[in-house]
Amino acid sequence: MIKVVVAGAAGRMGGEVCKAVLSEPDMSLVGAVDVSSVGSDVGELLGRGTLGVTITDELEACLKEKSAQVMVDFTHPSAVMQNIRTALKCGVHAVVGTTGMSETDLAEIKSLVEDGPANVVVAPNFAIGAVLMMKLSEIAAKYLPDVEIIELHHNQKADAPSGTALKTAQLIAGLRSKETSRSPVEKETVKGVRGGKAEDIHIHSVRLPGLVAHQEVIFGGVGQTLTIRHDSIDRSSFMPGVLMAIREVEKRKGFIYGLDKLMGL
Ligand code: NAP
């Protein structure tokens, strides 16, 4: 039985993770951490009746008291690094879905795991379909170097662009030859209208109520376009990937970045 503590348990993703863990026969939800809803029973929050797992804001104490094996973090860019440091200090593996971490943060995680017994999996997108979207984009980029990314998320998302858009840009950047179509005199008459750039690829971030997590990677070629689109229409879409990571993190020594590595892609 894998003993799991969920950080961000009162949030949208954290709540979904709690439900998913509760329904797995080889996992046990032993703790729930959040800065909101402290003292509430997580089962009550999920509409499942009392479960005896109370939300606390003391991550370290929770990990130690419950003898946790895996911490799952879906919190906030401002909180995630401290949570990872705490988990590793306690010898607890971390599965991290929170986005908005910097390259410096990722380098710190890499060096922290070298010194201790616990491993870390960070995935900017736990939806298996989104990972395939990125893989298919890598294939397309070899043949169609002109590409832009549109990512669309709900209006409460804290960071922009999304971690998935950034990861897609990084993956594509190394594979494509020089793009062909850009006008040498392109001028924005409305500032920012062409989006932002990562890895020299335009990214456009849409934030609207009603959306969950969506991305289009649009390739343009002579007389044709190719659009690779993935839609997470419900947060449950991320759960098979999260559960895979909870099961795998103990076996994968060190720091793994991206669900694609766990999927063997
Ligand atoms: P959310 O609903 O705001 O949930 C985050 C929860 O974490 C909130 O209850 C928040 O409390 C709490 N929190 C903040 N600081 C904390 C701390 N130090 N310790 C414990 N809990 C803390 O956000 P969400 O929509 O669930 O998204 C969470 C993260 O997951 C975001 O970074 C999002 O981009 C990411 N995400 C990743 C994937 C993926 O596949 N990797 C998919 C979807 C979302 P307050 O509200 O009081 O701040």
Tab-separated table of C-alpha atoms and ligand atoms in Angstrom:
chain	number	residue	atom	x	y	z
A	1	MET	CA	0.000	0.000	0.000
A	2	ILE	CA	1.536	3.328	-1.084
A	3	LYS	CA	0.951	5.976	1.580
A	4	VAL	CA	0.172	9.276	-0.146
A	5	VAL	CA	-0.048	12.834	1.192
A	6	VAL	CA	-1.616	15.412	-1.126
A	7	ALA	CA	-0.439	19.038	-0.883
A	8	GLY	CA	-3.030	21.446	-2.252
A	9	ALA	CA	-5.777	18.980	-1.273
A	10	ALA	CA	-8.416	21.702	-1.020
A	11	GLY	CA	-7.685	22.917	-4.556
A	12	ARG	CA	-9.189	21.843	-7.864
A	13	MET	CA	-6.419	19.441	-8.881
A	14	GLY	CA	-5.555	18.359	-5.338
A	15	GLY	CA	-9.176	17.364	-4.718
A	16	GLU	CA	-9.196	15.310	-7.898
A	17	VAL	CA	-5.963	13.598	-6.834
A	18	CYS	CA	-7.468	12.760	-3.424
A	19	LYS	CA	-10.481	11.150	-5.164
A	20	ALA	CA	-8.232	9.190	-7.534
A	21	VAL	CA	-5.964	7.917	-4.739
A	22	LEU	CA	-8.994	6.908	-2.661
A	23	SER	CA	-10.262	4.745	-5.494
A	24	GLU	CA	-7.001	2.805	-5.997
A	25	PRO	CA	-6.665	-0.485	-4.082
A	26	ASP	CA	-2.862	-0.208	-3.778
A	27	MET	CA	-2.842	3.376	-2.431
A	28	SER	CA	-3.877	4.991	0.799
A	29	LEU	CA	-4.593	8.713	1.288
A	30	VAL	CA	-2.904	9.224	4.656
A	31	GLY	CA	-2.689	13.017	4.702
A	32	ALA	CA	-4.043	16.193	3.138
A	33	VAL	CA	-2.244	19.536	3.288
A	34	ASP	CA	-3.477	22.960	2.278
A	35	VAL	CA	-3.407	26.549	3.492
A	36	SER	CA	-7.172	26.696	2.850
A	37	SER	CA	-9.890	24.670	4.641
A	38	VAL	CA	-7.521	23.736	7.503
A	39	GLY	CA	-9.331	21.461	9.978
A	40	SER	CA	-11.881	20.217	7.429
A	41	ASP	CA	-12.222	16.530	6.680
A	42	VAL	CA	-11.089	15.955	3.100
A	43	GLY	CA	-13.958	13.497	2.538
A	44	GLU	CA	-16.480	16.164	3.503
A	45	LEU	CA	-14.865	18.587	1.023
A	46	LEU	CA	-15.136	15.955	-1.713
A	47	GLY	CA	-18.735	15.107	-0.861
A	48	ARG	CA	-17.763	11.601	0.230
A	49	GLY	CA	-18.655	11.807	3.923
A	50	THR	CA	-16.154	11.775	6.790
A	51	LEU	CA	-12.907	9.946	5.945
A	52	GLY	CA	-10.860	10.854	9.017
A	53	VAL	CA	-8.241	12.680	6.934
A	54	THR	CA	-8.119	16.260	8.193
A	55	ILE	CA	-6.579	19.094	6.202
A	56	THR	CA	-3.522	20.535	7.902
A	57	ASP	CA	-1.116	23.314	6.935
A	58	GLU	CA	1.850	21.510	8.556
A	59	LEU	CA	3.396	19.511	5.714
A	60	GLU	CA	6.504	18.311	7.535
A	61	ALA	CA	4.586	17.085	10.603
A	62	CYS	CA	2.013	15.402	8.373
A	63	LEU	CA	4.649	13.546	6.314
A	64	LYS	CA	6.412	12.339	9.452
A	65	GLU	CA	3.340	11.424	11.532
A	66	LYS	CA	1.668	9.535	8.694
A	67	SER	CA	4.899	7.793	7.551
A	68	ALA	CA	4.158	9.048	4.034
A	69	GLN	CA	5.959	7.494	1.082
A	70	VAL	CA	4.832	9.892	-1.660
A	71	MET	CA	3.850	13.560	-1.546
A	72	VAL	CA	1.786	14.789	-4.485
A	73	ASP	CA	1.945	18.561	-4.970
A	74	PHE	CA	-0.643	20.602	-6.855
A	75	THR	CA	-0.329	23.928	-5.038
A	76	HIS	CA	1.046	27.205	-6.330
A	77	PRO	CA	4.283	28.328	-7.989
A	78	SER	CA	5.129	30.269	-4.817
A	79	ALA	CA	4.740	27.211	-2.568
A	80	VAL	CA	5.918	24.221	-4.539
A	81	MET	CA	9.684	24.488	-4.028
A	82	GLN	CA	9.401	24.691	-0.246
A	83	ASN	CA	7.103	21.652	-0.299
A	84	ILE	CA	9.600	19.684	-2.402
A	85	ARG	CA	12.470	20.628	-0.069
A	86	THR	CA	10.391	19.503	2.916
A	87	ALA	CA	9.449	16.186	1.307
A	88	LEU	CA	13.051	15.415	0.359
A	89	LYS	CA	14.270	16.382	3.828
A	90	CYS	CA	11.801	13.811	5.220
A	91	GLY	CA	12.932	11.156	2.709
A	92	VAL	CA	9.526	11.235	0.976
A	93	HIS	CA	9.261	10.907	-2.822
A	94	ALA	CA	7.580	13.834	-4.598
A	95	VAL	CA	5.207	13.800	-7.563
A	96	VAL	CA	4.778	17.379	-8.689
A	97	GLY	CA	2.190	18.827	-11.043
A	98	THR	CA	2.410	22.468	-9.996
A	99	THR	CA	3.602	24.565	-12.910
A	100	GLY	CA	5.517	27.826	-13.064
A	101	MET	CA	8.860	26.511	-11.771
A	102	SER	CA	12.002	28.160	-13.138
A	103	GLU	CA	15.105	26.532	-14.611
A	104	THR	CA	16.860	27.422	-11.337
A	105	ASP	CA	14.177	25.554	-9.395
A	106	LEU	CA	14.588	22.482	-11.584
A	107	ALA	CA	18.371	22.621	-11.161
A	108	GLU	CA	17.918	22.814	-7.390
A	109	ILE	CA	15.661	19.734	-7.391
A	110	LYS	CA	18.223	17.856	-9.467
A	111	SER	CA	20.953	18.619	-6.974
A	112	LEU	CA	18.747	17.898	-3.926
A	113	VAL	CA	17.817	14.397	-5.110
A	114	GLU	CA	21.475	13.532	-5.637
A	115	ASP	CA	22.098	13.829	-1.916
A	116	GLY	CA	19.138	11.860	-0.567
A	117	PRO	CA	17.137	8.666	-0.783
A	118	ALA	CA	13.953	10.184	-2.229
A	119	ASN	CA	13.094	10.758	-5.884
A	120	VAL	CA	11.133	13.462	-7.675
A	121	VAL	CA	8.879	13.351	-10.730
A	122	VAL	CA	7.834	16.742	-12.106
A	123	ALA	CA	5.392	16.780	-15.015
A	124	PRO	CA	4.034	20.025	-16.427
A	125	ASN	CA	1.211	17.973	-17.889
A	126	PHE	CA	-0.062	14.672	-16.519
A	127	ALA	CA	-2.580	14.120	-19.319
A	128	ILE	CA	-1.378	11.229	-21.465
A	129	GLY	CA	-3.002	12.808	-24.554
A	130	ALA	CA	-1.086	16.040	-23.980
A	131	VAL	CA	2.196	14.136	-23.803
A	132	LEU	CA	1.311	12.512	-27.137
A	133	MET	CA	0.479	15.966	-28.544
A	134	MET	CA	4.012	17.065	-27.646
A	135	LYS	CA	5.555	13.921	-29.142
A	136	LEU	CA	3.588	14.343	-32.392
A	137	SER	CA	4.648	17.997	-32.492
A	138	GLU	CA	8.281	16.906	-32.313
A	139	ILE	CA	7.741	14.737	-35.392
A	140	ALA	CA	5.956	17.535	-37.284
A	141	ALA	CA	8.600	20.151	-36.414
A	142	LYS	CA	11.222	18.257	-38.388
A	143	TYR	CA	9.215	18.829	-41.568
A	144	LEU	CA	7.299	22.052	-40.825
A	145	PRO	CA	9.556	24.545	-39.022
A	146	ASP	CA	6.993	27.383	-38.952
A	147	VAL	CA	4.951	26.924	-35.805
A	148	GLU	CA	3.028	28.830	-33.161
A	149	ILE	CA	1.430	27.605	-29.953
A	150	ILE	CA	-1.925	28.656	-28.529
A	151	GLU	CA	-2.625	27.491	-24.995
A	152	LEU	CA	-6.027	28.031	-23.412
A	153	HIS	CA	-6.778	27.655	-19.693
A	154	HIS	CA	-9.355	28.563	-17.054
A	155	ASN	CA	-9.140	32.125	-15.786
A	156	GLN	CA	-7.808	31.222	-12.313
A	157	LYS	CA	-4.512	29.849	-13.604
A	158	ALA	CA	-1.619	31.602	-11.848
A	159	ASP	CA	1.124	31.346	-14.477
A	160	ALA	CA	1.353	32.165	-18.163
A	161	PRO	CA	2.372	30.689	-20.467
A	162	SER	CA	1.489	27.192	-19.301
A	163	GLY	CA	4.242	24.735	-18.406
A	164	THR	CA	3.019	22.552	-21.264
A	165	ALA	CA	3.411	25.357	-23.807
A	166	LEU	CA	6.936	26.050	-22.599
A	167	LYS	CA	7.846	22.371	-22.660
A	168	THR	CA	6.404	22.027	-26.180
A	169	ALA	CA	8.479	24.994	-27.357
A	170	GLN	CA	11.627	23.497	-25.825
A	171	LEU	CA	11.013	20.123	-27.453
A	172	ILE	CA	10.297	21.609	-30.876
A	173	ALA	CA	13.099	24.189	-30.812
A	174	GLY	CA	15.943	21.716	-31.048
A	175	LEU	CA	14.404	19.835	-33.962
A	176	ARG	CA	13.257	22.406	-36.475
A	177	SER	CA	15.296	24.079	-39.131
A	178	LYS	CA	15.080	27.824	-39.666
A	179	GLU	CA	11.513	29.043	-40.093
A	180	THR	CA	10.624	30.429	-43.466
A	181	SER	CA	7.618	32.687	-43.229
A	182	ARG	CA	8.260	35.577	-40.848
A	183	SER	CA	8.047	39.053	-42.343
A	184	PRO	CA	11.253	40.999	-41.735
A	185	VAL	CA	9.213	44.150	-41.051
A	186	GLU	CA	6.588	42.723	-38.680
A	187	LYS	CA	5.313	45.515	-36.408
A	188	GLU	CA	2.824	45.233	-33.530
A	189	THR	CA	0.336	48.097	-33.595
A	190	VAL	CA	-1.230	46.614	-30.449
A	191	LYS	CA	1.490	45.673	-27.927
A	192	GLY	CA	1.702	41.956	-27.255
A	193	VAL	CA	-0.730	41.026	-30.011
A	194	ARG	CA	1.711	38.473	-31.419
A	195	GLY	CA	1.987	36.781	-28.038
A	196	GLY	CA	5.197	36.050	-26.144
A	197	LYS	CA	8.216	34.126	-27.354
A	198	ALA	CA	9.925	31.111	-25.829
A	199	GLU	CA	12.726	29.370	-27.695
A	200	ASP	CA	11.953	31.837	-30.531
A	201	ILE	CA	8.446	30.347	-30.871
A	202	HIS	CA	5.355	32.513	-30.463
A	203	ILE	CA	3.077	31.427	-27.611
A	204	HIS	CA	-0.399	32.859	-27.095
A	205	SER	CA	-2.104	32.397	-23.716
A	206	VAL	CA	-5.905	32.555	-23.506
A	207	ARG	CA	-7.554	32.699	-20.045
A	208	LEU	CA	-11.332	32.306	-19.850
A	209	PRO	CA	-13.927	30.836	-17.512
A	210	GLY	CA	-15.314	27.600	-18.891
A	211	LEU	CA	-11.938	26.352	-20.119
A	212	VAL	CA	-9.935	23.620	-18.360
A	213	ALA	CA	-6.603	23.035	-20.183
A	214	HIS	CA	-6.222	23.060	-23.955
A	215	GLN	CA	-3.416	23.540	-26.449
A	216	GLU	CA	-3.046	23.865	-30.192
A	217	VAL	CA	0.281	23.541	-31.936
A	218	ILE	CA	-0.197	25.004	-35.392
A	219	PHE	CA	2.329	24.280	-38.114
A	220	GLY	CA	2.263	26.175	-41.395
A	221	GLY	CA	3.795	25.005	-44.642
A	222	VAL	CA	3.438	25.813	-48.303
A	223	GLY	CA	-0.290	25.638	-49.064
A	224	GLN	CA	-1.088	23.729	-45.864
A	225	THR	CA	-1.391	23.868	-42.104
A	226	LEU	CA	-1.279	21.105	-39.549
A	227	THR	CA	-2.982	21.597	-36.184
A	228	ILE	CA	-2.281	19.223	-33.323
A	229	ARG	CA	-4.777	19.903	-30.563
A	230	HIS	CA	-5.327	18.410	-27.148
A	231	ASP	CA	-8.208	19.188	-24.792
A	232	SER	CA	-8.431	18.286	-21.142
A	233	ILE	CA	-12.169	18.717	-20.780
A	234	ASP	CA	-12.189	17.491	-17.207
A	235	ARG	CA	-9.525	17.398	-14.475
A	236	SER	CA	-9.933	13.635	-14.279
A	237	SER	CA	-7.909	13.574	-17.537
A	238	PHE	CA	-4.750	14.139	-15.500
A	239	MET	CA	-5.340	11.309	-13.040
A	240	PRO	CA	-4.072	8.243	-14.957
A	241	GLY	CA	-0.744	10.083	-15.357
A	242	VAL	CA	-0.630	11.140	-11.706
A	243	LEU	CA	-1.383	7.581	-10.534
A	244	MET	CA	1.305	6.246	-12.878
A	245	ALA	CA	3.818	8.666	-11.337
A	246	ILE	CA	2.818	7.737	-7.757
A	247	ARG	CA	3.484	4.080	-8.578
A	248	GLU	CA	6.725	4.750	-10.493
A	249	VAL	CA	8.449	7.444	-8.446
A	250	GLU	CA	9.910	5.003	-5.922
A	251	LYS	CA	11.498	2.931	-8.710
A	252	ARG	CA	12.960	5.821	-10.735
A	253	LYS	CA	16.150	6.995	-9.073
A	254	GLY	CA	16.780	10.730	-9.069
A	255	PHE	CA	14.849	13.474	-10.833
A	256	ILE	CA	12.502	12.837	-13.732
A	257	TYR	CA	11.035	15.751	-15.683
A	258	GLY	CA	8.064	14.903	-17.892
A	259	LEU	CA	5.495	12.118	-18.016
A	260	ASP	CA	6.955	11.091	-21.391
A	261	LYS	CA	9.922	9.544	-19.547
A	262	LEU	CA	7.559	7.380	-17.470
A	263	MET	CA	5.655	6.422	-20.632
A	264	GLY	CA	8.907	5.349	-22.299
A	265	LEU	CA	8.589	7.873	-25.155
B	1	NAP	P1	-6.004	25.698	-7.026
B	1	NAP	O1	-7.406	25.241	-7.188
B	1	NAP	O2	-5.724	27.144	-6.700
B	1	NAP	O3	-5.365	24.768	-5.889
B	1	NAP	C1	-4.155	25.007	-5.277
B	1	NAP	C2	-4.362	24.800	-3.786
B	1	NAP	O4	-3.092	24.831	-3.136
B	1	NAP	C3	-5.217	25.910	-3.159
B	1	NAP	O5	-6.141	25.346	-2.252
B	1	NAP	C4	-4.169	26.754	-2.452
B	1	NAP	O6	-4.708	27.476	-1.372
B	1	NAP	C5	-3.222	25.662	-2.000
B	1	NAP	N1	-1.923	26.138	-1.553
B	1	NAP	C6	-1.285	27.298	-1.832
B	1	NAP	N2	-0.098	27.326	-1.171
B	1	NAP	C7	-0.003	26.170	-0.479
B	1	NAP	C8	0.975	25.617	0.388
B	1	NAP	N3	2.089	26.268	0.707
B	1	NAP	N4	0.740	24.387	0.921
B	1	NAP	C9	-0.366	23.714	0.634
B	1	NAP	N5	-1.353	24.190	-0.164
B	1	NAP	C10	-1.156	25.396	-0.712
B	1	NAP	O7	-5.115	25.370	-8.304
B	1	NAP	P2	-5.285	24.134	-9.315
B	1	NAP	O8	-6.109	24.540	-10.454
B	1	NAP	O9	-5.624	22.917	-8.523
B	1	NAP	O10	-3.805	24.028	-9.857
B	1	NAP	C11	-2.706	23.754	-8.989
B	1	NAP	C12	-1.430	23.711	-9.800
B	1	NAP	O11	-1.474	22.568	-10.655
B	1	NAP	C13	-1.191	24.912	-10.709
B	1	NAP	O12	0.172	25.236	-10.709
B	1	NAP	C14	-1.619	24.410	-12.072
B	1	NAP	O13	-0.984	25.094	-13.130
B	1	NAP	C15	-1.138	22.980	-11.968
B	1	NAP	N6	-1.740	22.041	-12.897
B	1	NAP	C16	-0.923	21.077	-13.383
B	1	NAP	C17	-1.408	20.104	-14.203
B	1	NAP	C18	-0.480	19.019	-14.669
B	1	NAP	O14	-0.922	18.121	-15.387
B	1	NAP	N7	0.798	19.056	-14.286
B	1	NAP	C19	-2.758	20.095	-14.546
B	1	NAP	C20	-3.597	21.087	-14.050
B	1	NAP	C21	-3.067	22.050	-13.201
B	1	NAP	P3	-5.159	29.030	-1.638
B	1	NAP	O15	-6.274	28.959	-2.649
B	1	NAP	O16	-5.598	29.512	-0.295
B	1	NAP	O17	-3.936	29.719	-2.178
